[in-house]
Amino acid sequence: MSSIRFEGVSKFYEKNIALDGVTTNIPNGSFVTLVGHSGSGKSTLFKIILGEESPDEGIIYRDEKPLHVMASEELLTHRRRTGVVFQDFRLLNSKTVYENIAFAMEVLGFDDEHIYSDVPYVLGLVDLKKKMWSFPHQLSGGEKQRVAIARAIVNQPELLLADEPTGNLDPLNTYEVINILKQINKLGTTIILATHDREVVESIGGRVITMNSGQMVMDDAKGKYIL
Amino acid sequence: MKSFSLLLRRILQTSISNIVRAPFVSFSVVLVMTVTLFIVGFSFLLGNMAQDVVDTLQTKVDTTVYFVKKTPETQILELKKKLEGLSVVKEVEYISQNQALADFQKRHSDDLDSIRGLEILPDNPFSARFSIKAKDTKDYEEIAQFLNNEDITSANKTTIIDKIDYYQNKEVINRLTSAISTTSIFAKLVVALLILISCIIVFNIIRLIIYLSRDEISVMNLIGAENFYIEAPFVVSGGIYGAVSSIAALIFLYPISVWLAPVVGRFFGNESFSAYYISNFLVIMVVLIVLGVCIGAVSSWASTRRYLKS
């Protein structure tokens, strides 16, 4: 279980404001949807959560520990406890589906026995067991996204960040991906999903945060949003 | 928990699969590295051969000191001892009057006129002499100056040295010294330059390969892989490329050395290029493999680090 808290977080790229004083709390086990158009700050928020970027102002806490005071080893641990799914999948193209998922486990130091048993299991969850030895370029967009989800959940992360995970998918694949994410959330994983797709927002329901020009313009527990 | 052997095995497996799964890229890298390492090996071989010829030439240069006849041998041997004490002297050979005569007779044993001519003379016409070899050709001047020092060479105010042939050969020795020094510096510079150019070429080709993997490196970073775990397979792959290329370069060097033997022989006397390659194979092999592995590994390490986030 994992919580994330933002306190007046701002980020500037030269004169452009990517995030403007974002303050919010995402408790353990919640499923939060971030809604906003391109450039509204959703991806920047994810980069800051992952420690890819540092905020120019404000503090972000992971389980009440400020990210900016974390040593590089702690930051690695933070990333390992966080699963990430990107719109462009970001798979390792030189590795097979099996190896892509195994790599995430190897990073955590799992031995071969665990990897042999867990990778097929998690591929079964996303219905990709048959494609275990395929390379990413041999998969469709929906399959690639399911591999990315399998890789993100194989280590049972406490937090899962999904940045436009259905952006490149057709309606059927979108529905499948959303269902998988809901199931993962039911198992206790905190999920933050960024999207600008109304159908996706409505199919998830629950808490929605609306972002515009780097600001949080609405935070509604019942799923209201402005788009 | 991850044991060291497990980590090592995974790194090695990843390195090998990186090479095997991109056969065209791997072939290109090995090809470029083979050509550059071949050039390094070839110039190293030629440079060493030139240096050997220069060294041999240096050993053939000496200066001879002729003594006044009837100089007591004790005085000559005392001077020999003093000369051997000089840091610039490599070797002093003493040839007595009798030895000089015996040498002449032996050398002209077929020349009856010369032998009969010697018999007519009342006494031994040859002088005792030193054949002095300096450690470096430029040191003969210092040795000659030492011998000209009256305090050292005179006994009872009589000069015991009749002639030092350094002064007759001074011009030749100086020109030879200058030629040796220039050749040596030039050969080293050419070899160093070629090695530098090769390193730059190899570094850039490996940098290009790593550049193609930059997205994968950033994804590995985001997943939480340690920098070491990301860069180690690239470093090992680079080392393997270097080792394979060195072996290929060593293999190609042999037929080329046989083919070029007549041309190289014209420059370096009778020394056979291919025979020289075989007799120095171990040294060249070690140099090329160490160089290949180091360039491959270091280039990969430096290139990977560019894309790693701290």
PDB file of C-alpha atoms in Angstrom, chain A residues 50 52 73 76 79-80 84 86 90 92-96 99 103-104 106-107 109-112 115 135 151, chain B residues 1-2 6 9-10 14 17-18 21 215-227 229-230 309-310:
ATOM      1  CA  LEU A  50       8.974   8.795 -10.701  1.00  0.00           C
ATOM      2  CA  GLU A  52      12.649  11.644 -13.502  1.00  0.00           C
ATOM      3  CA  GLU A  73      19.395   3.957  -3.618  1.00  0.00           C
ATOM      4  CA  LEU A  76      15.661   3.133  -7.004  1.00  0.00           C
ATOM      5  CA  ARG A  79      10.838   3.211  -8.641  1.00  0.00           C
ATOM      6  CA  ARG A  80      10.852  -0.520  -8.006  1.00  0.00           C
ATOM      7  CA  VAL A  84       4.578   2.356 -14.926  1.00  0.00           C
ATOM      8  CA  PHE A  86       3.120   4.446 -20.901  1.00  0.00           C
ATOM      9  CA  ARG A  90       8.234   1.646 -23.808  1.00  0.00           C
ATOM     10  CA  LEU A  92      12.600  -3.303 -24.494  1.00  0.00           C
ATOM     11  CA  ASN A  93      12.543  -4.035 -28.219  1.00  0.00           C
ATOM     12  CA  SER A  94      15.605  -6.290 -28.185  1.00  0.00           C
ATOM     13  CA  LYS A  95      13.973  -8.612 -25.641  1.00  0.00           C
ATOM     14  CA  THR A  96      11.115 -11.079 -25.954  1.00  0.00           C
ATOM     15  CA  GLU A  99      12.384 -11.261 -21.082  1.00  0.00           C
ATOM     16  CA  PHE A 103      13.882  -7.997 -16.574  1.00  0.00           C
ATOM     17  CA  ALA A 104      11.630  -6.149 -14.118  1.00  0.00           C
ATOM     18  CA  GLU A 106      15.757  -9.461 -12.276  1.00  0.00           C
ATOM     19  CA  VAL A 107      16.159  -5.821 -11.270  1.00  0.00           C
ATOM     20  CA  GLY A 109      17.029  -9.662  -7.577  1.00  0.00           C
ATOM     21  CA  PHE A 110      14.508 -12.469  -7.939  1.00  0.00           C
ATOM     22  CA  ASP A 111      16.065 -15.857  -8.640  1.00  0.00           C
ATOM     23  CA  ASP A 112      15.340 -17.887 -11.765  1.00  0.00           C
ATOM     24  CA  ILE A 115      10.921 -15.743 -12.614  1.00  0.00           C
ATOM     25  CA  PHE A 135       9.396  -9.774 -29.781  1.00  0.00           C
ATOM     26  CA  ARG A 151       5.667  -5.819 -16.638  1.00  0.00           C
TER      27      ARG A 151
ATOM     28  CA  MET B   1      18.731 -12.512  -2.965  1.00  0.00           C
ATOM     29  CA  LYS B   2      20.812 -11.934  -6.007  1.00  0.00           C
ATOM     30  CA  LEU B   6      23.696 -15.180 -10.789  1.00  0.00           C
ATOM     31  CA  ARG B   9      25.524 -15.136 -15.552  1.00  0.00           C
ATOM     32  CA  ARG B  10      22.680 -12.749 -16.346  1.00  0.00           C
ATOM     33  CA  THR B  14      22.353 -10.478 -21.930  1.00  0.00           C
ATOM     34  CA  SER B  17      22.029 -12.213 -26.741  1.00  0.00           C
ATOM     35  CA  ASN B  18      22.638  -8.498 -27.556  1.00  0.00           C
ATOM     36  CA  ARG B  21      20.142 -10.748 -31.884  1.00  0.00           C
ATOM     37  CA  ASP B 215      15.484   4.399 -25.324  1.00  0.00           C
ATOM     38  CA  GLU B 216      15.937   0.943 -23.828  1.00  0.00           C
ATOM     39  CA  ILE B 217      18.484   2.355 -21.378  1.00  0.00           C
ATOM     40  CA  SER B 218      16.005   5.015 -20.219  1.00  0.00           C
ATOM     41  CA  VAL B 219      13.252   2.393 -19.821  1.00  0.00           C
ATOM     42  CA  MET B 220      15.583   0.187 -17.750  1.00  0.00           C
ATOM     43  CA  ASN B 221      16.275   3.239 -15.599  1.00  0.00           C
ATOM     44  CA  LEU B 222      12.570   3.873 -15.088  1.00  0.00           C
ATOM     45  CA  ILE B 223      11.963   0.262 -14.115  1.00  0.00           C
ATOM     46  CA  GLY B 224      14.504   0.821 -11.348  1.00  0.00           C
ATOM     47  CA  ALA B 225      17.552  -1.038 -12.656  1.00  0.00           C
ATOM     48  CA  GLU B 226      20.843  -0.035 -11.078  1.00  0.00           C
ATOM     49  CA  ASN B 227      23.244   1.750 -13.409  1.00  0.00           C
ATOM     50  CA  TYR B 229      23.076  -3.653 -14.153  1.00  0.00           C
ATOM     51  CA  ILE B 230      22.245  -1.576 -17.227  1.00  0.00           C
ATOM     52  CA  LYS B 309      20.387   9.002 -15.137  1.00  0.00           C
ATOM     53  CA  SER B 310      21.963   9.450 -11.759  1.00  0.00           C
TER      54      SER B 310
END
